[in-house]
Amino acid sequence: MGGVINVITRSKNTPLQFRLKNNIFTELDLLLNKAVPPKIRKGKIYCRFKGNGPPLLLLHGYPQTHLMWYKTAPELSKNFTVVVADLRGYGSSFAPSGDDKHINYSKREMANDMIQLMNKLGYKFFFLAGHD
């Protein structure tokens, strides 16, 4: 039984389609079979992880989510413990309200979220890669 998930992007309100195979979100679910929303200081960060080896945090760009890594993460998980996360305000992570100075969505705040996330997962030191 296959199906289609329609996702509305925040920027253009246009639907993107992701194909399902046997009701499984194919490559990413098969790769990253652990889903956890660890609580950090200000909210919950949605992440998935898999692999053995040095920890590697993969960060998505605007207006994407952790799902953008569905082709890259499988290969990287052969040599790294890959962690893909939704930044605050994206996907299934918490979304604080904005403020006049945009502090809640500053790069500094988002970086602190990711450091707390990796510490919660047991990693004090880790590699980092991003895409935008």
CSV table of N, CA, C and O in Angstrom, one decimal:
chain,number,residue,atom,x,y,z
A,1,MET,N,0.8,-1.2,0.0
A,1,MET,CA,0.0,0.0,0.0
A,1,MET,C,0.9,1.2,0.0
A,1,MET,O,1.6,1.5,0.9
A,2,GLY,N,0.8,2.0,-1.1
A,2,GLY,CA,1.6,3.2,-1.1
A,2,GLY,C,0.7,4.4,-0.9
A,2,GLY,O,-0.5,4.3,-0.7
A,3,GLY,N,1.3,5.6,-0.8
A,3,GLY,CA,0.5,6.8,-0.6
A,3,GLY,C,1.3,8.0,-0.8
A,3,GLY,O,2.5,7.9,-1.2
A,4,VAL,N,0.8,9.1,-0.6
A,4,VAL,CA,1.5,10.4,-0.8
A,4,VAL,C,1.3,11.3,0.4
A,4,VAL,O,0.2,11.3,1.0
A,5,ILE,N,2.3,11.9,0.9
A,5,ILE,CA,2.2,12.9,2.0
A,5,ILE,C,2.4,14.2,1.3
A,5,ILE,O,3.3,14.5,0.6
A,6,ASN,N,1.4,15.1,1.6
A,6,ASN,CA,1.6,16.5,1.1
A,6,ASN,C,2.1,17.4,2.2
A,6,ASN,O,1.5,17.4,3.3
A,7,VAL,N,3.1,18.1,1.9
A,7,VAL,CA,3.7,19.0,2.9
A,7,VAL,C,3.6,20.4,2.3
A,7,VAL,O,4.0,20.6,1.2
A,8,ILE,N,3.1,21.4,3.1
A,8,ILE,CA,3.1,22.8,2.7
A,8,ILE,C,4.3,23.5,3.2
A,8,ILE,O,4.6,23.5,4.4
A,9,THR,N,5.1,24.1,2.3
A,9,THR,CA,6.3,24.8,2.7
A,9,THR,C,5.8,26.2,3.2
A,9,THR,O,4.8,26.7,2.9
A,10,ARG,N,6.6,26.7,4.1
A,10,ARG,CA,6.3,28.0,4.7
A,10,ARG,C,6.5,29.2,3.8
A,10,ARG,O,5.8,30.2,3.9
A,11,SER,N,7.4,29.0,2.8
A,11,SER,CA,7.7,30.2,2.0
A,11,SER,C,6.7,30.4,0.9
A,11,SER,O,6.4,31.6,0.6
A,12,LYS,N,6.3,29.4,0.2
A,12,LYS,CA,5.4,29.6,-1.0
A,12,LYS,C,4.1,29.0,-0.9
A,12,LYS,O,3.3,29.1,-1.8
A,13,ASN,N,3.8,28.3,0.2
A,13,ASN,CA,2.5,27.6,0.4
A,13,ASN,C,2.2,26.7,-0.8
A,13,ASN,O,1.1,26.6,-1.3
A,14,THR,N,3.2,26.0,-1.3
A,14,THR,CA,3.1,25.1,-2.4
A,14,THR,C,3.3,23.7,-1.9
A,14,THR,O,4.2,23.5,-1.1
A,15,PRO,N,2.5,22.7,-2.3
A,15,PRO,CA,2.7,21.4,-1.8
A,15,PRO,C,3.9,20.6,-2.4
A,15,PRO,O,4.1,20.7,-3.5
A,16,LEU,N,4.6,20.0,-1.5
A,16,LEU,CA,5.6,19.1,-1.9
A,16,LEU,C,5.1,17.7,-1.7
A,16,LEU,O,4.4,17.4,-0.7
A,17,GLN,N,5.4,16.7,-2.5
A,17,GLN,CA,4.9,15.4,-2.4
A,17,GLN,C,6.1,14.4,-2.1
A,17,GLN,O,7.1,14.5,-2.7
A,18,PHE,N,5.9,13.6,-1.0
A,18,PHE,CA,6.8,12.6,-0.7
A,18,PHE,C,6.1,11.2,-0.8
A,18,PHE,O,5.0,11.0,-0.3
A,19,ARG,N,6.6,10.3,-1.6
A,19,ARG,CA,6.0,9.0,-1.9
A,19,ARG,C,6.2,8.1,-0.7
A,19,ARG,O,7.3,8.0,-0.1
A,20,LEU,N,5.2,7.4,-0.4
A,20,LEU,CA,5.3,6.3,0.7
A,20,LEU,C,5.3,5.0,0.0
A,20,LEU,O,4.6,4.7,-0.9
A,21,LYS,N,6.0,4.1,0.6
A,21,LYS,CA,6.1,2.7,0.2
A,21,LYS,C,5.7,1.8,1.4
A,21,LYS,O,6.3,1.9,2.4
A,22,ASN,N,4.6,1.1,1.3
A,22,ASN,CA,4.1,0.3,2.4
A,22,ASN,C,3.9,1.1,3.7
A,22,ASN,O,4.2,0.7,4.8
A,23,ASN,N,3.4,2.3,3.5
A,23,ASN,CA,3.1,3.3,4.6
A,23,ASN,C,4.4,3.6,5.4
A,23,ASN,O,4.3,3.9,6.6
A,24,ILE,N,5.6,3.5,4.8
A,24,ILE,CA,6.8,3.9,5.4
A,24,ILE,C,7.4,5.0,4.6
A,24,ILE,O,7.5,5.0,3.4
A,25,PHE,N,7.9,6.1,5.3
A,25,PHE,CA,8.5,7.2,4.6
A,25,PHE,C,9.9,6.7,4.3
A,25,PHE,O,10.8,6.7,5.1
A,26,THR,N,10.1,6.2,3.1
A,26,THR,CA,11.1,5.3,2.6
A,26,THR,C,12.5,5.5,3.2
A,26,THR,O,12.8,5.0,4.3
A,27,GLU,N,13.4,6.2,2.5
A,27,GLU,CA,14.8,6.1,2.8
A,27,GLU,C,15.1,6.7,4.2
A,27,GLU,O,15.9,6.1,4.9
A,28,LEU,N,14.5,7.8,4.6
A,28,LEU,CA,14.9,8.3,5.9
A,28,LEU,C,14.4,7.5,7.0
A,28,LEU,O,15.1,7.3,8.0
A,29,ASP,N,13.2,6.9,7.0
A,29,ASP,CA,12.8,6.0,8.0
A,29,ASP,C,13.6,4.8,8.1
A,29,ASP,O,13.9,4.3,9.2
A,30,LEU,N,14.0,4.3,7.0
A,30,LEU,CA,14.9,3.1,7.0
A,30,LEU,C,16.2,3.4,7.6
A,30,LEU,O,16.8,2.6,8.2
A,31,LEU,N,16.7,4.6,7.3
A,31,LEU,CA,18.1,4.9,7.8
A,31,LEU,C,18.0,5.4,9.3
A,31,LEU,O,18.7,4.8,10.1
A,32,LEU,N,17.2,6.3,9.6
A,32,LEU,CA,17.2,6.9,10.9
A,32,LEU,C,15.9,6.4,11.6
A,32,LEU,O,14.9,7.1,11.7
A,33,ASN,N,16.1,5.2,12.2
A,33,ASN,CA,14.9,4.6,12.8
A,33,ASN,C,14.6,5.0,14.2
A,33,ASN,O,13.7,4.5,14.8
A,34,LYS,N,15.4,5.9,14.8
A,34,LYS,CA,15.2,6.3,16.1
A,34,LYS,C,14.7,7.8,16.1
A,34,LYS,O,15.4,8.6,15.5
A,35,ALA,N,13.6,8.1,16.6
A,35,ALA,CA,13.1,9.4,16.6
A,35,ALA,C,12.9,9.8,18.1
A,35,ALA,O,12.2,9.2,18.8
A,36,VAL,N,13.5,10.9,18.5
A,36,VAL,CA,13.4,11.4,19.8
A,36,VAL,C,13.2,12.9,19.8
A,36,VAL,O,13.8,13.6,19.0
A,37,PRO,N,12.3,13.4,20.7
A,37,PRO,CA,12.3,14.9,20.9
A,37,PRO,C,12.8,15.3,22.2
A,37,PRO,O,12.1,15.5,23.2
A,38,PRO,N,14.1,15.3,22.4
A,38,PRO,CA,14.7,15.6,23.7
A,38,PRO,C,14.3,17.0,24.1
A,38,PRO,O,14.3,17.9,23.3
A,39,LYS,N,14.1,17.2,25.4
A,39,LYS,CA,13.8,18.5,25.9
A,39,LYS,C,15.1,19.2,26.2
A,39,LYS,O,15.9,18.7,27.0
A,40,ILE,N,15.2,20.4,25.7
A,40,ILE,CA,16.4,21.2,26.0
A,40,ILE,C,15.8,22.4,26.9
A,40,ILE,O,14.6,22.4,27.2
A,41,ARG,N,16.6,23.3,27.2
A,41,ARG,CA,16.2,24.4,28.1
A,41,ARG,C,14.9,25.1,27.8
A,41,ARG,O,14.1,25.4,28.6
A,42,LYS,N,14.7,25.4,26.5
A,42,LYS,CA,13.6,26.2,26.1
A,42,LYS,C,12.5,25.5,25.3
A,42,LYS,O,11.5,26.1,25.0
A,43,GLY,N,12.7,24.2,25.0
A,43,GLY,CA,11.6,23.5,24.3
A,43,GLY,C,12.2,22.1,23.9
A,43,GLY,O,13.3,21.7,24.2
A,44,LYS,N,11.4,21.5,23.0
A,44,LYS,CA,11.8,20.2,22.5
A,44,LYS,C,12.3,20.3,21.0
A,44,LYS,O,11.8,21.0,20.2
A,45,ILE,N,13.5,19.6,20.8
A,45,ILE,CA,14.1,19.6,19.5
A,45,ILE,C,13.9,18.2,18.9
A,45,ILE,O,14.3,17.2,19.5
A,46,TYR,N,13.2,18.1,17.7
A,46,TYR,CA,13.0,16.9,17.1
A,46,TYR,C,14.3,16.4,16.4
A,46,TYR,O,14.9,17.2,15.6
A,47,CYS,N,14.7,15.2,16.6
A,47,CYS,CA,15.9,14.7,15.9
A,47,CYS,C,15.8,13.2,15.7
A,47,CYS,O,14.9,12.5,16.3
A,48,ARG,N,16.6,12.7,14.8
A,48,ARG,CA,16.7,11.3,14.5
A,48,ARG,C,18.2,11.0,14.4
A,48,ARG,O,19.0,11.9,14.0
A,49,PHE,N,18.6,9.8,14.7
A,49,PHE,CA,20.0,9.4,14.6
A,49,PHE,C,20.2,8.0,14.3
A,49,PHE,O,19.3,7.2,14.6
A,50,LYS,N,21.4,7.7,13.8
A,50,LYS,CA,21.7,6.3,13.5
A,50,LYS,C,23.2,6.2,13.2
A,50,LYS,O,23.8,7.2,12.7
A,51,GLY,N,23.8,5.1,13.4
A,51,GLY,CA,25.2,4.9,12.9
A,51,GLY,C,26.1,4.6,14.1
A,51,GLY,O,25.7,4.7,15.3
A,52,ASN,N,27.3,4.3,13.8
A,52,ASN,CA,28.4,4.1,14.7
A,52,ASN,C,29.6,4.9,14.3
A,52,ASN,O,29.8,5.0,13.1
A,53,GLY,N,30.3,5.4,15.2
A,53,GLY,CA,31.5,6.2,14.9
A,53,GLY,C,31.3,7.6,15.5
A,53,GLY,O,30.4,7.9,16.3
A,54,PRO,N,32.2,8.5,15.1
A,54,PRO,CA,32.2,9.9,15.6
A,54,PRO,C,30.8,10.6,15.3
A,54,PRO,O,30.3,10.3,14.2
A,55,PRO,N,30.3,11.3,16.3
A,55,PRO,CA,29.0,12.0,16.0
A,55,PRO,C,29.1,13.1,15.0
A,55,PRO,O,30.1,13.9,15.0
A,56,LEU,N,28.1,13.2,14.1
A,56,LEU,CA,28.1,14.2,13.1
A,56,LEU,C,26.7,14.8,13.1
A,56,LEU,O,25.7,14.1,12.8
A,57,LEU,N,26.6,16.1,13.4
A,57,LEU,CA,25.3,16.8,13.4
A,57,LEU,C,25.1,17.4,12.0
A,57,LEU,O,25.9,18.2,11.6
A,58,LEU,N,24.0,17.1,11.4
A,58,LEU,CA,23.7,17.7,10.1
A,58,LEU,C,22.5,18.7,10.2
A,58,LEU,O,21.5,18.4,10.8
A,59,LEU,N,22.8,19.9,9.8
A,59,LEU,CA,21.8,21.0,9.9
A,59,LEU,C,21.2,21.4,8.6
A,59,LEU,O,22.0,21.6,7.6
A,60,HIS,N,19.9,21.5,8.6
A,60,HIS,CA,19.2,21.9,7.3
A,60,HIS,C,19.3,23.4,7.2
A,60,HIS,O,19.6,24.2,8.1
A,61,GLY,N,18.9,23.9,6.0
A,61,GLY,CA,18.8,25.3,5.7
A,61,GLY,C,17.3,25.8,5.7
A,61,GLY,O,16.4,25.1,6.0
A,62,TYR,N,17.2,27.0,5.3
A,62,TYR,CA,15.8,27.6,5.1
A,62,TYR,C,15.3,27.3,3.8
A,62,TYR,O,16.0,27.5,2.8
A,63,PRO,N,14.1,26.9,3.6
A,63,PRO,CA,13.0,26.6,4.6
A,63,PRO,C,12.8,25.1,4.8
A,63,PRO,O,11.7,24.6,4.6
A,64,GLN,N,13.9,24.4,5.0
A,64,GLN,CA,13.8,22.9,5.0
A,64,GLN,C,13.7,22.4,6.4
A,64,GLN,O,13.6,23.1,7.4
A,65,THR,N,13.8,21.0,6.5
A,65,THR,CA,13.8,20.3,7.8
A,65,THR,C,14.8,19.2,7.7
A,65,THR,O,15.6,19.1,6.7
A,66,HIS,N,14.9,18.4,8.7
A,66,HIS,CA,15.9,17.3,8.7
A,66,HIS,C,15.7,16.4,7.6
A,66,HIS,O,16.6,15.7,7.2
A,67,LEU,N,14.5,16.4,7.0
A,67,LEU,CA,14.2,15.5,5.8
A,67,LEU,C,15.1,15.7,4.6
A,67,LEU,O,15.2,14.9,3.8
A,68,MET,N,15.7,16.9,4.5
A,68,MET,CA,16.5,17.2,3.4
A,68,MET,C,17.7,16.3,3.2
A,68,MET,O,18.3,16.2,2.2
A,69,TRP,N,18.1,15.6,4.3
A,69,TRP,CA,19.3,14.8,4.3
A,69,TRP,C,19.0,13.4,3.9
A,69,TRP,O,19.9,12.5,4.1
A,70,TYR,N,17.8,13.1,3.4
A,70,TYR,CA,17.4,11.7,3.2
A,70,TYR,C,18.4,11.0,2.2
A,70,TYR,O,18.5,9.7,2.3
A,71,LYS,N,19.0,11.6,1.3
A,71,LYS,CA,20.0,10.9,0.4
A,71,LYS,C,21.4,10.9,0.9
A,71,LYS,O,22.1,10.0,0.7
A,72,THR,N,21.8,11.9,1.7
A,72,THR,CA,23.2,12.0,2.2
A,72,THR,C,23.4,11.2,3.5
A,72,THR,O,24.4,10.6,3.6
A,73,ALA,N,22.4,11.3,4.4
A,73,ALA,CA,22.6,10.6,5.7
A,73,ALA,C,22.8,9.1,5.6
A,73,ALA,O,23.7,8.6,6.4
A,74,PRO,N,22.2,8.4,4.7
A,74,PRO,CA,22.5,6.9,4.7
A,74,PRO,C,24.0,6.6,4.5
A,74,PRO,O,24.6,5.7,5.1
A,75,GLU,N,24.6,7.3,3.6
A,75,GLU,CA,26.0,7.1,3.3
A,75,GLU,C,26.9,7.5,4.5
A,75,GLU,O,27.8,6.8,4.9
A,76,LEU,N,26.6,8.7,5.1
A,76,LEU,CA,27.4,9.1,6.2
A,76,LEU,C,27.2,8.3,7.4
A,76,LEU,O,28.2,8.1,8.2
A,77,SER,N,26.1,7.6,7.6
A,77,SER,CA,25.9,6.8,8.8
A,77,SER,C,26.8,5.5,8.8
A,77,SER,O,26.9,4.8,9.8
A,78,LYS,N,27.4,5.2,7.6
A,78,LYS,CA,28.3,4.1,7.6
A,78,LYS,C,29.6,4.3,8.3
A,78,LYS,O,30.2,3.4,8.8
A,79,ASN,N,29.9,5.6,8.5
A,79,ASN,CA,31.2,6.0,9.2
A,79,ASN,C,31.0,6.9,10.4
A,79,ASN,O,32.0,7.1,11.1
A,80,PHE,N,29.8,7.4,10.6
A,80,PHE,CA,29.5,8.4,11.6
A,80,PHE,C,28.2,8.0,12.3
A,80,PHE,O,27.4,7.3,11.8
A,81,THR,N,28.1,8.5,13.5
A,81,THR,CA,26.8,8.5,14.2
A,81,THR,C,26.1,9.8,13.7
A,81,THR,O,26.5,10.9,14.1
A,82,VAL,N,25.2,9.7,12.8
A,82,VAL,CA,24.6,10.8,12.2
A,82,VAL,C,23.4,11.3,13.0
A,82,VAL,O,22.5,10.5,13.4
A,83,VAL,N,23.3,12.6,13.3
A,83,VAL,CA,22.2,13.2,14.0
A,83,VAL,C,21.6,14.2,13.0
A,83,VAL,O,22.3,15.1,12.6
A,84,VAL,N,20.3,14.1,12.7
A,84,VAL,CA,19.7,15.1,11.9
A,84,VAL,C,18.6,15.7,12.8
A,84,VAL,O,17.8,15.0,13.5
A,85,ALA,N,18.5,17.0,12.8
A,85,ALA,CA,17.5,17.7,13.7
A,85,ALA,C,16.8,18.8,13.0
A,85,ALA,O,17.3,19.3,12.0
A,86,ASP,N,15.6,19.1,13.5
A,86,ASP,CA,14.9,20.3,13.0
A,86,ASP,C,15.2,21.4,13.9
A,86,ASP,O,15.1,21.3,15.2
A,87,LEU,N,15.7,22.5,13.3
A,87,LEU,CA,16.0,23.7,14.1
A,87,LEU,C,14.8,24.3,14.7
A,87,LEU,O,13.6,24.0,14.2
A,88,ARG,N,14.9,25.1,15.7
A,88,ARG,CA,13.7,25.7,16.4
A,88,ARG,C,12.9,26.4,15.3
A,88,ARG,O,13.4,27.1,14.4
A,89,GLY,N,11.6,26.2,15.3
A,89,GLY,CA,10.7,26.9,14.4
A,89,GLY,C,10.5,26.1,13.1
A,89,GLY,O,9.7,26.5,12.3
A,90,TYR,N,11.2,25.0,13.0
A,90,TYR,CA,11.0,24.2,11.7
A,90,TYR,C,10.5,22.8,12.1
A,90,TYR,O,10.8,22.3,13.2
A,91,GLY,N,9.8,22.1,11.2
A,91,GLY,CA,9.4,20.8,11.4
A,91,GLY,C,8.7,20.5,12.7
A,91,GLY,O,7.8,21.3,13.0
A,92,SER,N,9.1,19.5,13.4
A,92,SER,CA,8.5,19.2,14.7
A,92,SER,C,9.1,19.7,15.9
A,92,SER,O,8.8,19.4,17.0
A,93,SER,N,10.1,20.6,15.8
A,93,SER,CA,10.7,21.3,16.9
A,93,SER,C,9.9,22.4,17.4
A,93,SER,O,9.0,22.9,16.7
A,94,PHE,N,10.2,22.8,18.6
A,94,PHE,CA,9.4,23.9,19.3
A,94,PHE,C,9.6,25.2,18.5
A,94,PHE,O,10.6,25.4,17.8
A,95,ALA,N,8.6,26.1,18.5
A,95,ALA,CA,8.6,27.3,17.8
A,95,ALA,C,8.3,28.5,18.7
A,95,ALA,O,7.1,28.8,19.0
A,96,PRO,N,9.3,29.1,19.3
A,96,PRO,CA,9.0,30.3,20.2
A,96,PRO,C,8.4,31.4,19.4
A,96,PRO,O,8.7,31.5,18.2
A,97,SER,N,7.7,32.3,20.0
A,97,SER,CA,7.2,33.5,19.4
A,97,SER,C,8.4,34.4,19.1
A,97,SER,O,9.4,34.4,19.7
A,98,GLY,N,8.2,35.2,18.0
A,98,GLY,CA,9.3,36.2,17.7
A,98,GLY,C,9.3,37.4,18.6
A,98,GLY,O,8.4,37.6,19.4
A,99,ASP,N,10.3,38.2,18.5
A,99,ASP,CA,10.4,39.4,19.3
A,99,ASP,C,11.0,40.5,18.5
A,99,ASP,O,11.4,40.3,17.3
A,100,ASP,N,10.9,41.7,19.0
A,100,ASP,CA,11.3,42.9,18.2
A,100,ASP,C,12.8,42.8,17.7
A,100,ASP,O,13.1,43.3,16.6
A,101,LYS,N,13.7,42.2,18.5
A,101,LYS,CA,15.1,42.1,18.1
A,101,LYS,C,15.4,40.8,17.5
A,101,LYS,O,16.6,40.6,17.2
A,102,HIS,N,14.5,39.9,17.3
A,102,HIS,CA,14.7,38.6,16.6
A,102,HIS,C,15.6,37.7,17.3
A,102,HIS,O,16.3,36.9,16.7
A,103,ILE,N,15.8,37.9,18.6
A,103,ILE,CA,16.7,37.1,19.4
A,103,ILE,C,16.3,35.7,19.4
A,103,ILE,O,17.1,34.8,19.4
A,104,ASN,N,15.0,35.4,19.5
A,104,ASN,CA,14.5,34.0,19.6
A,104,ASN,C,14.9,33.1,18.4
A,104,ASN,O,14.9,31.9,18.5
A,105,TYR,N,15.2,33.8,17.3
A,105,TYR,CA,15.6,33.1,16.1
A,105,TYR,C,17.0,33.4,15.6
A,105,TYR,O,17.3,33.3,14.4
A,106,SER,N,17.8,33.9,16.5
A,106,SER,CA,19.2,34.3,16.1
A,106,SER,C,20.0,33.0,15.9
A,106,SER,O,19.7,32.0,16.5
A,107,LYS,N,21.0,33.1,15.2
A,107,LYS,CA,21.9,32.0,15.0
A,107,LYS,C,22.5,31.5,16.3
A,107,LYS,O,22.7,30.4,16.5
A,108,ARG,N,22.8,32.5,17.2
A,108,ARG,CA,23.4,32.2,18.5
A,108,ARG,C,22.4,31.3,19.3
A,108,ARG,O,22.8,30.3,19.9
A,109,GLU,N,21.1,31.6,19.3
A,109,GLU,CA,20.1,30.8,20.0
A,109,GLU,C,20.0,29.4,19.4
A,109,GLU,O,19.9,28.4,20.1
A,110,MET,N,20.0,29.4,18.1
A,110,MET,CA,19.8,28.1,17.4
A,110,MET,C,21.1,27.2,17.6
A,110,MET,O,21.0,26.0,17.8
A,111,ALA,N,22.3,27.8,17.7
A,111,ALA,CA,23.5,27.1,17.9
A,111,ALA,C,23.5,26.5,19.4
A,111,ALA,O,23.8,25.4,19.6
A,112,ASN,N,23.0,27.3,20.3
A,112,ASN,CA,22.9,26.8,21.7
A,112,ASN,C,21.9,25.7,21.8
A,112,ASN,O,22.2,24.7,22.6
A,113,ASP,N,20.8,25.7,21.0
A,113,ASP,CA,19.9,24.6,21.0
A,113,ASP,C,20.6,23.3,20.6
A,113,ASP,O,20.4,22.2,21.2
A,114,MET,N,21.4,23.4,19.5
A,114,MET,CA,22.0,22.2,19.0
A,114,MET,C,23.1,21.7,19.9
A,114,MET,O,23.3,20.5,20.1
A,115,ILE,N,23.8,22.6,20.6
A,115,ILE,CA,24.8,22.1,21.6
A,115,ILE,C,24.1,21.4,22.7
A,115,ILE,O,24.6,20.3,23.1
A,116,GLN,N,23.0,22.0,23.2
A,116,GLN,CA,22.3,21.3,24.3
A,116,GLN,C,21.7,19.9,23.8
A,116,GLN,O,21.8,19.0,24.6
A,117,LEU,N,21.2,19.9,22.6
A,117,LEU,CA,20.7,18.6,22.0
A,117,LEU,C,21.8,17.6,22.0
A,117,LEU,O,21.6,16.4,22.5
A,118,MET,N,23.0,17.9,21.5
A,118,MET,CA,24.1,16.9,21.4
A,118,MET,C,24.6,16.5,22.7
A,118,MET,O,24.9,15.3,23.0
A,119,ASN,N,24.6,17.5,23.7
A,119,ASN,CA,24.9,17.1,25.1
A,119,ASN,C,23.9,16.1,25.7
A,119,ASN,O,24.3,15.2,26.3
A,120,LYS,N,22.6,16.3,25.4
A,120,LYS,CA,21.6,15.4,25.9
A,120,LYS,C,21.8,14.0,25.3
A,120,LYS,O,21.4,13.0,25.9
A,121,LEU,N,22.2,14.0,24.1
A,121,LEU,CA,22.5,12.7,23.4
A,121,LEU,C,23.8,12.0,23.8
A,121,LEU,O,24.1,10.9,23.4
A,122,GLY,N,24.6,12.7,24.7
A,122,GLY,CA,25.8,12.2,25.2
A,122,GLY,C,27.1,12.6,24.5
A,122,GLY,O,28.1,12.0,24.7
A,123,TYR,N,27.0,13.6,23.6
A,123,TYR,CA,28.1,14.1,22.9
A,123,TYR,C,28.6,15.5,23.3
A,123,TYR,O,27.9,16.4,23.1
A,124,LYS,N,29.8,15.5,23.9
A,124,LYS,CA,30.3,16.8,24.2
A,124,LYS,C,31.0,17.5,23.0
A,124,LYS,O,31.0,18.7,22.9
A,125,PHE,N,31.7,16.6,22.2
A,125,PHE,CA,32.3,17.1,21.0
A,125,PHE,C,31.7,16.4,19.8
A,125,PHE,O,31.4,15.2,19.9
A,126,PHE,N,31.6,17.1,18.7
A,126,PHE,CA,31.0,16.5,17.5
A,126,PHE,C,31.3,17.3,16.3
A,126,PHE,O,31.7,18.4,16.4
A,127,PHE,N,31.2,16.6,15.1
A,127,PHE,CA,31.4,17.2,13.9
A,127,PHE,C,30.1,17.9,13.5
A,127,PHE,O,29.0,17.5,13.9
A,128,LEU,N,30.2,18.9,12.6
A,128,LEU,CA,29.0,19.6,12.2
A,128,LEU,C,29.0,19.9,10.7
A,128,LEU,O,30.1,20.3,10.2
A,129,ALA,N,27.9,19.7,10.0
A,129,ALA,CA,27.8,20.0,8.6
A,129,ALA,C,26.5,20.7,8.4
A,129,ALA,O,25.5,20.3,9.0
A,130,GLY,N,26.4,21.6,7.5
A,130,GLY,CA,25.2,22.3,7.2
A,130,GLY,C,25.0,22.6,5.7
A,130,GLY,O,26.0,22.4,5.0
A,131,HIS,N,23.8,22.9,5.3
A,131,HIS,CA,23.5,23.2,4.0
A,131,HIS,C,22.4,24.2,3.9
A,131,HIS,O,21.5,24.2,4.7
A,132,ASP,N,22.5,25.1,2.9
A,132,ASP,CA,21.5,26.1,2.7
A,132,ASP,C,21.4,26.5,1.2
A,132,ASP,O,22.4,26.5,0.6
